[in-house]
Structure formats: C-alpha cells, structure tokens
Amino acid sequence: MVILYTVDNGNYISLRNITLDEMTARGIKKNIYINLTNLCPCACTFCLRKTKEMSESNSLWLKREPTVEEVINEFENIDLSKCDEIIFCGFGEPTERINDLVKISKYIKEKNPKAKIRINTNGLGDLINNKKIAPLLKDLIDTVSISLNASTEEEYYKLTQSKFGIKS
C-alpha cells in the first residue's frame, strides 16, 4: 500500500523506495504526497479513476485506507526540514477524511512547525462534512489548491458529476 509517495515524470514512487537525498540527487522536487483515501463525491469525466484501469502495479489505488497511526509511522524516519512541501493528494478527495487529515497535519506541524502543507481538493469539503472545514485547517494547512474545472455551475456539474448536484 502506497501511503507516502513522490512524483517523477508522472511516475509515482513510494517513499519506502527512495530517500530525500536520492530525490535531490535525481533532481526530483522533494514533495511528499499523502494518499489517504479512494473516496470522492465526484465521478469526473476526465479523472483517472474513470479513464484508467486501477491496479496495484500502476496506481495509488488503496485496497484499504491507512490509519492515522500508519501514516504517522511512515513519517517517523523522514527529516521534514528537508521537504519542499507535504501534500494531501491521491486518487481520492482528502477532505473525505477531514478529522484524520487534521490529526496528521498536527503531527507534521509538531515535528516541524515550518513544514509547508497543502491540500489538493475538489473544494467540496464543506458539503462532504456537512460543516465549514476552514476553521479546522487554520494554522495547519498553508495552501489549499482547489480544482475548478469549469466557469459555470452547470459546466462544473456536467464535468464532475458530483453526488451533491448543482450546489457543488
């Protein structure tokens, strides 16, 4: 199960298979991605989840979601001061596990208060969790990167096919 990974020319590399020093030597940006879930409220027409076969050998598809403890254990031997950025991303929507995302972010900030944390999201966290999630992320998340895939509500819904309908 790939929990922490980096990306090199479109290839996912588990952090179990490469060190930060090796990333530097190979010219790979020292970004660490956290793969928390496969869950997503959308069925985007362009998403790899729909357009590519998901298999263990070529993807980040999770057979099961990692526990908070498993994610934290993956970070135990990583010098976070050497990382460029830590990003919650994967084939699922990270805010589907908002409470765990917050716990992991707190751990990272305790280990290195200067660590830069980003969430790559579809922006539907409030709808997913039925509450405003921004207050939970305050002082933990440095950047929220929202995929806005269309300029109108109708176009967005047509592309994303969100389970929340047009209000998404």
PDB file of C-alpha atoms in Angstrom:
ATOM      1  CA  MET A   1       0.000   0.000   0.000  1.00  0.00           C
ATOM      2  CA  VAL A   2       1.473   3.337  -1.064  1.00  0.00           C
ATOM      3  CA  ILE A   3       0.789   5.900   1.673  1.00  0.00           C
ATOM      4  CA  LEU A   4       3.587   8.418   1.136  1.00  0.00           C
ATOM      5  CA  TYR A   5       4.938   8.978  -2.343  1.00  0.00           C
ATOM      6  CA  THR A   6       6.637  11.428  -4.649  1.00  0.00           C
ATOM      7  CA  VAL A   7       6.239  12.019  -8.368  1.00  0.00           C
ATOM      8  CA  ASP A   8       8.977  11.841 -11.006  1.00  0.00           C
ATOM      9  CA  ASN A   9       7.974  12.478 -14.629  1.00  0.00           C
ATOM     10  CA  GLY A  10       4.435  11.242 -13.956  1.00  0.00           C
ATOM     11  CA  ASN A  11       5.567   8.125 -12.119  1.00  0.00           C
ATOM     12  CA  TYR A  12       4.577   7.549  -8.507  1.00  0.00           C
ATOM     13  CA  ILE A  13       7.454   6.464  -6.271  1.00  0.00           C
ATOM     14  CA  SER A  14       6.743   5.168  -2.780  1.00  0.00           C
ATOM     15  CA  LEU A  15       8.822   6.887  -0.106  1.00  0.00           C
ATOM     16  CA  ARG A  16       9.692   3.379   1.023  1.00  0.00           C
ATOM     17  CA  ASN A  17      11.722   3.119  -2.210  1.00  0.00           C
ATOM     18  CA  ILE A  18      13.510   6.481  -2.291  1.00  0.00           C
ATOM     19  CA  THR A  19      15.073   8.840   0.255  1.00  0.00           C
ATOM     20  CA  LEU A  20      15.003  12.631   0.224  1.00  0.00           C
ATOM     21  CA  ASP A  21      18.732  12.622  -0.537  1.00  0.00           C
ATOM     22  CA  GLU A  22      18.148  10.324  -3.526  1.00  0.00           C
ATOM     23  CA  MET A  23      15.364  12.650  -4.686  1.00  0.00           C
ATOM     24  CA  THR A  24      17.819  15.565  -4.567  1.00  0.00           C
ATOM     25  CA  ALA A  25      20.470  13.585  -6.459  1.00  0.00           C
ATOM     26  CA  ARG A  26      17.926  12.669  -9.176  1.00  0.00           C
ATOM     27  CA  GLY A  27      16.618  16.219  -9.452  1.00  0.00           C
ATOM     28  CA  ILE A  28      13.175  15.319  -8.108  1.00  0.00           C
ATOM     29  CA  LYS A  29      11.388  18.047  -6.176  1.00  0.00           C
ATOM     30  CA  LYS A  30      11.206  16.997  -2.531  1.00  0.00           C
ATOM     31  CA  ASN A  31       7.428  16.941  -2.302  1.00  0.00           C
ATOM     32  CA  ILE A  32       5.799  14.248  -0.210  1.00  0.00           C
ATOM     33  CA  TYR A  33       2.262  13.281  -1.150  1.00  0.00           C
ATOM     34  CA  ILE A  34      -0.080  11.620   1.349  1.00  0.00           C
ATOM     35  CA  ASN A  35      -2.525   9.077  -0.070  1.00  0.00           C
ATOM     36  CA  LEU A  36      -5.421   8.864   2.436  1.00  0.00           C
ATOM     37  CA  THR A  37      -8.462   7.585   0.593  1.00  0.00           C
ATOM     38  CA  ASN A  38     -10.088   6.432  -2.619  1.00  0.00           C
ATOM     39  CA  LEU A  39     -13.364   8.099  -1.648  1.00  0.00           C
ATOM     40  CA  CYS A  40     -14.607  11.016  -3.730  1.00  0.00           C
ATOM     41  CA  PRO A  41     -18.075  12.541  -4.109  1.00  0.00           C
ATOM     42  CA  CYS A  42     -17.437  13.146  -7.803  1.00  0.00           C
ATOM     43  CA  ALA A  43     -17.202  10.983 -10.885  1.00  0.00           C
ATOM     44  CA  CYS A  44     -15.313  13.449 -13.079  1.00  0.00           C
ATOM     45  CA  THR A  45     -15.400  12.641 -16.763  1.00  0.00           C
ATOM     46  CA  PHE A  46     -11.631  13.230 -17.038  1.00  0.00           C
ATOM     47  CA  CYS A  47     -10.499  11.506 -13.834  1.00  0.00           C
ATOM     48  CA  LEU A  48      -8.026   8.631 -13.920  1.00  0.00           C
ATOM     49  CA  ARG A  49     -10.440   6.800 -11.626  1.00  0.00           C
ATOM     50  CA  LYS A  50     -12.754   6.512 -14.659  1.00  0.00           C
ATOM     51  CA  THR A  51     -10.351   6.564 -17.590  1.00  0.00           C
ATOM     52  CA  LYS A  52      -7.601   4.187 -16.472  1.00  0.00           C
ATOM     53  CA  GLU A  53      -7.622   0.674 -15.097  1.00  0.00           C
ATOM     54  CA  MET A  54      -6.777   0.725 -11.404  1.00  0.00           C
ATOM     55  CA  SER A  55      -4.263  -1.919 -10.427  1.00  0.00           C
ATOM     56  CA  GLU A  56      -1.694  -2.266  -7.693  1.00  0.00           C
ATOM     57  CA  SER A  57       1.181  -2.207 -10.148  1.00  0.00           C
ATOM     58  CA  ASN A  58       0.461   1.150 -11.766  1.00  0.00           C
ATOM     59  CA  SER A  59      -1.544   3.304  -9.401  1.00  0.00           C
ATOM     60  CA  LEU A  60      -2.170   4.685  -5.967  1.00  0.00           C
ATOM     61  CA  TRP A  61      -5.425   2.778  -5.607  1.00  0.00           C
ATOM     62  CA  LEU A  62      -5.804   1.717  -1.975  1.00  0.00           C
ATOM     63  CA  LYS A  63      -7.146  -1.711  -1.024  1.00  0.00           C
ATOM     64  CA  ARG A  64      -7.917  -0.147   2.344  1.00  0.00           C
ATOM     65  CA  GLU A  65      -7.466   3.270   3.876  1.00  0.00           C
ATOM     66  CA  PRO A  66      -4.373   3.701   6.062  1.00  0.00           C
ATOM     67  CA  THR A  67      -4.914   4.522   9.704  1.00  0.00           C
ATOM     68  CA  VAL A  68      -3.618   7.777  11.174  1.00  0.00           C
ATOM     69  CA  GLU A  69      -1.006   5.721  13.005  1.00  0.00           C
ATOM     70  CA  GLU A  70       0.169   4.087   9.779  1.00  0.00           C
ATOM     71  CA  VAL A  71       0.569   7.482   8.104  1.00  0.00           C
ATOM     72  CA  ILE A  72       2.452   8.883  11.098  1.00  0.00           C
ATOM     73  CA  ASN A  73       4.707   5.808  11.206  1.00  0.00           C
ATOM     74  CA  GLU A  74       5.625   6.441   7.555  1.00  0.00           C
ATOM     75  CA  PHE A  75       6.861   9.911   8.581  1.00  0.00           C
ATOM     76  CA  GLU A  76       8.949   8.733  11.534  1.00  0.00           C
ATOM     77  CA  ASN A  77      12.233   8.436   9.614  1.00  0.00           C
ATOM     78  CA  ILE A  78      11.776  11.455   7.345  1.00  0.00           C
ATOM     79  CA  ASP A  79      13.543  14.731   8.060  1.00  0.00           C
ATOM     80  CA  LEU A  80      10.685  17.121   7.363  1.00  0.00           C
ATOM     81  CA  SER A  81      13.059  20.091   7.350  1.00  0.00           C
ATOM     82  CA  LYS A  82      14.415  18.763   4.026  1.00  0.00           C
ATOM     83  CA  CYS A  83      10.975  18.591   2.360  1.00  0.00           C
ATOM     84  CA  ASP A  84       9.761  21.240  -0.038  1.00  0.00           C
ATOM     85  CA  GLU A  85       6.087  20.562   0.605  1.00  0.00           C
ATOM     86  CA  ILE A  86       3.756  17.909   2.023  1.00  0.00           C
ATOM     87  CA  ILE A  87       0.574  17.443   0.018  1.00  0.00           C
ATOM     88  CA  PHE A  88      -2.631  15.584   0.790  1.00  0.00           C
ATOM     89  CA  CYS A  89      -3.470  14.094  -2.596  1.00  0.00           C
ATOM     90  CA  GLY A  90      -4.119  10.749  -4.274  1.00  0.00           C
ATOM     91  CA  PHE A  91      -6.985   9.137  -6.155  1.00  0.00           C
ATOM     92  CA  GLY A  92      -9.495  10.226  -3.533  1.00  0.00           C
ATOM     93  CA  GLU A  93     -10.666  13.513  -2.042  1.00  0.00           C
ATOM     94  CA  PRO A  94      -8.586  14.157   1.127  1.00  0.00           C
ATOM     95  CA  THR A  95     -11.363  16.064   2.909  1.00  0.00           C
ATOM     96  CA  GLU A  96     -13.391  12.833   2.954  1.00  0.00           C
ATOM     97  CA  ARG A  97     -11.171  12.093   5.988  1.00  0.00           C
ATOM     98  CA  ILE A  98     -11.042  15.597   7.439  1.00  0.00           C
ATOM     99  CA  ASN A  99     -10.569  14.511  11.069  1.00  0.00           C
ATOM    100  CA  ASP A 100      -7.646  12.261  10.166  1.00  0.00           C
ATOM    101  CA  LEU A 101      -6.200  14.919   7.856  1.00  0.00           C
ATOM    102  CA  VAL A 102      -6.231  17.352  10.790  1.00  0.00           C
ATOM    103  CA  LYS A 103      -4.578  14.823  13.152  1.00  0.00           C
ATOM    104  CA  ILE A 104      -1.822  14.072  10.635  1.00  0.00           C
ATOM    105  CA  SER A 105      -1.271  17.776   9.931  1.00  0.00           C
ATOM    106  CA  LYS A 106      -0.948  18.481  13.666  1.00  0.00           C
ATOM    107  CA  TYR A 107       1.663  15.736  13.921  1.00  0.00           C
ATOM    108  CA  ILE A 108       3.609  17.187  10.980  1.00  0.00           C
ATOM    109  CA  LYS A 109       3.491  20.734  12.414  1.00  0.00           C
ATOM    110  CA  GLU A 110       4.587  19.447  15.833  1.00  0.00           C
ATOM    111  CA  LYS A 111       7.510  17.635  14.214  1.00  0.00           C
ATOM    112  CA  ASN A 112       8.409  20.684  12.073  1.00  0.00           C
ATOM    113  CA  PRO A 113       6.393  23.897  12.586  1.00  0.00           C
ATOM    114  CA  LYS A 114       7.877  25.313   9.363  1.00  0.00           C
ATOM    115  CA  ALA A 115       6.669  22.402   7.224  1.00  0.00           C
ATOM    116  CA  LYS A 116       4.569  23.570   4.284  1.00  0.00           C
ATOM    117  CA  ILE A 117       1.339  21.570   3.962  1.00  0.00           C
ATOM    118  CA  ARG A 118      -1.035  21.714   1.008  1.00  0.00           C
ATOM    119  CA  ILE A 119      -4.335  20.037   0.212  1.00  0.00           C
ATOM    120  CA  ASN A 120      -5.221  19.233  -3.394  1.00  0.00           C
ATOM    121  CA  THR A 121      -9.010  19.194  -3.294  1.00  0.00           C
ATOM    122  CA  ASN A 122     -12.162  19.417  -5.340  1.00  0.00           C
ATOM    123  CA  GLY A 123     -13.329  22.092  -2.884  1.00  0.00           C
ATOM    124  CA  LEU A 124     -16.355  20.174  -1.656  1.00  0.00           C
ATOM    125  CA  GLY A 125     -15.114  19.621   1.904  1.00  0.00           C
ATOM    126  CA  ASP A 126     -17.920  21.645   3.486  1.00  0.00           C
ATOM    127  CA  LEU A 127     -20.558  19.593   1.645  1.00  0.00           C
ATOM    128  CA  ILE A 128     -18.795  16.301   2.342  1.00  0.00           C
ATOM    129  CA  ASN A 129     -18.555  17.006   6.067  1.00  0.00           C
ATOM    130  CA  ASN A 130     -21.789  18.968   6.408  1.00  0.00           C
ATOM    131  CA  LYS A 131     -19.919  21.804   8.147  1.00  0.00           C
ATOM    132  CA  LYS A 132     -17.393  24.540   7.446  1.00  0.00           C
ATOM    133  CA  ILE A 133     -13.959  22.915   7.496  1.00  0.00           C
ATOM    134  CA  ALA A 134     -11.763  26.020   7.074  1.00  0.00           C
ATOM    135  CA  PRO A 135     -11.622  26.649  10.862  1.00  0.00           C
ATOM    136  CA  LEU A 136     -10.258  23.112  11.328  1.00  0.00           C
ATOM    137  CA  LEU A 137      -7.432  23.828   8.875  1.00  0.00           C
ATOM    138  CA  LYS A 138      -6.361  27.159  10.361  1.00  0.00           C
ATOM    139  CA  ASP A 139      -2.671  27.197  11.374  1.00  0.00           C
ATOM    140  CA  LEU A 140      -2.198  23.710   9.870  1.00  0.00           C
ATOM    141  CA  ILE A 141      -2.668  23.999   6.127  1.00  0.00           C
ATOM    142  CA  ASP A 142      -0.580  26.548   4.241  1.00  0.00           C
ATOM    143  CA  THR A 143      -2.122  26.136   0.791  1.00  0.00           C
ATOM    144  CA  VAL A 144      -5.437  24.823  -0.475  1.00  0.00           C
ATOM    145  CA  SER A 145      -5.327  24.011  -4.170  1.00  0.00           C
ATOM    146  CA  ILE A 146      -8.893  23.714  -5.475  1.00  0.00           C
ATOM    147  CA  SER A 147      -9.633  22.157  -8.841  1.00  0.00           C
ATOM    148  CA  LEU A 148     -12.076  24.486 -10.529  1.00  0.00           C
ATOM    149  CA  ASN A 149     -12.783  22.672 -13.733  1.00  0.00           C
ATOM    150  CA  ALA A 150     -15.384  24.958 -15.290  1.00  0.00           C
ATOM    151  CA  SER A 151     -16.550  28.549 -15.284  1.00  0.00           C
ATOM    152  CA  THR A 152     -20.235  27.945 -14.553  1.00  0.00           C
ATOM    153  CA  GLU A 153     -22.180  25.793 -12.118  1.00  0.00           C
ATOM    154  CA  GLU A 154     -23.763  23.835 -14.939  1.00  0.00           C
ATOM    155  CA  GLU A 155     -20.460  23.110 -16.702  1.00  0.00           C
ATOM    156  CA  TYR A 156     -18.843  22.139 -13.391  1.00  0.00           C
ATOM    157  CA  TYR A 157     -21.620  19.699 -12.544  1.00  0.00           C
ATOM    158  CA  LYS A 158     -21.578  18.220 -16.056  1.00  0.00           C
ATOM    159  CA  LEU A 159     -17.808  17.571 -15.788  1.00  0.00           C
ATOM    160  CA  THR A 160     -17.642  16.465 -12.161  1.00  0.00           C
ATOM    161  CA  GLN A 161     -20.946  14.609 -11.821  1.00  0.00           C
ATOM    162  CA  SER A 162     -20.867  15.396  -8.093  1.00  0.00           C
ATOM    163  CA  LYS A 163     -23.240  13.496  -5.849  1.00  0.00           C
ATOM    164  CA  PHE A 164     -24.169  16.900  -4.364  1.00  0.00           C
ATOM    165  CA  GLY A 165     -25.688  18.033  -7.629  1.00  0.00           C
ATOM    166  CA  ILE A 166     -25.615  21.579  -8.923  1.00  0.00           C
ATOM    167  CA  LYS A 167     -24.905  23.082  -5.467  1.00  0.00           C
ATOM    168  CA  SER A 168     -21.423  21.626  -5.667  1.00  0.00           C
TER     169      SER A 168
END
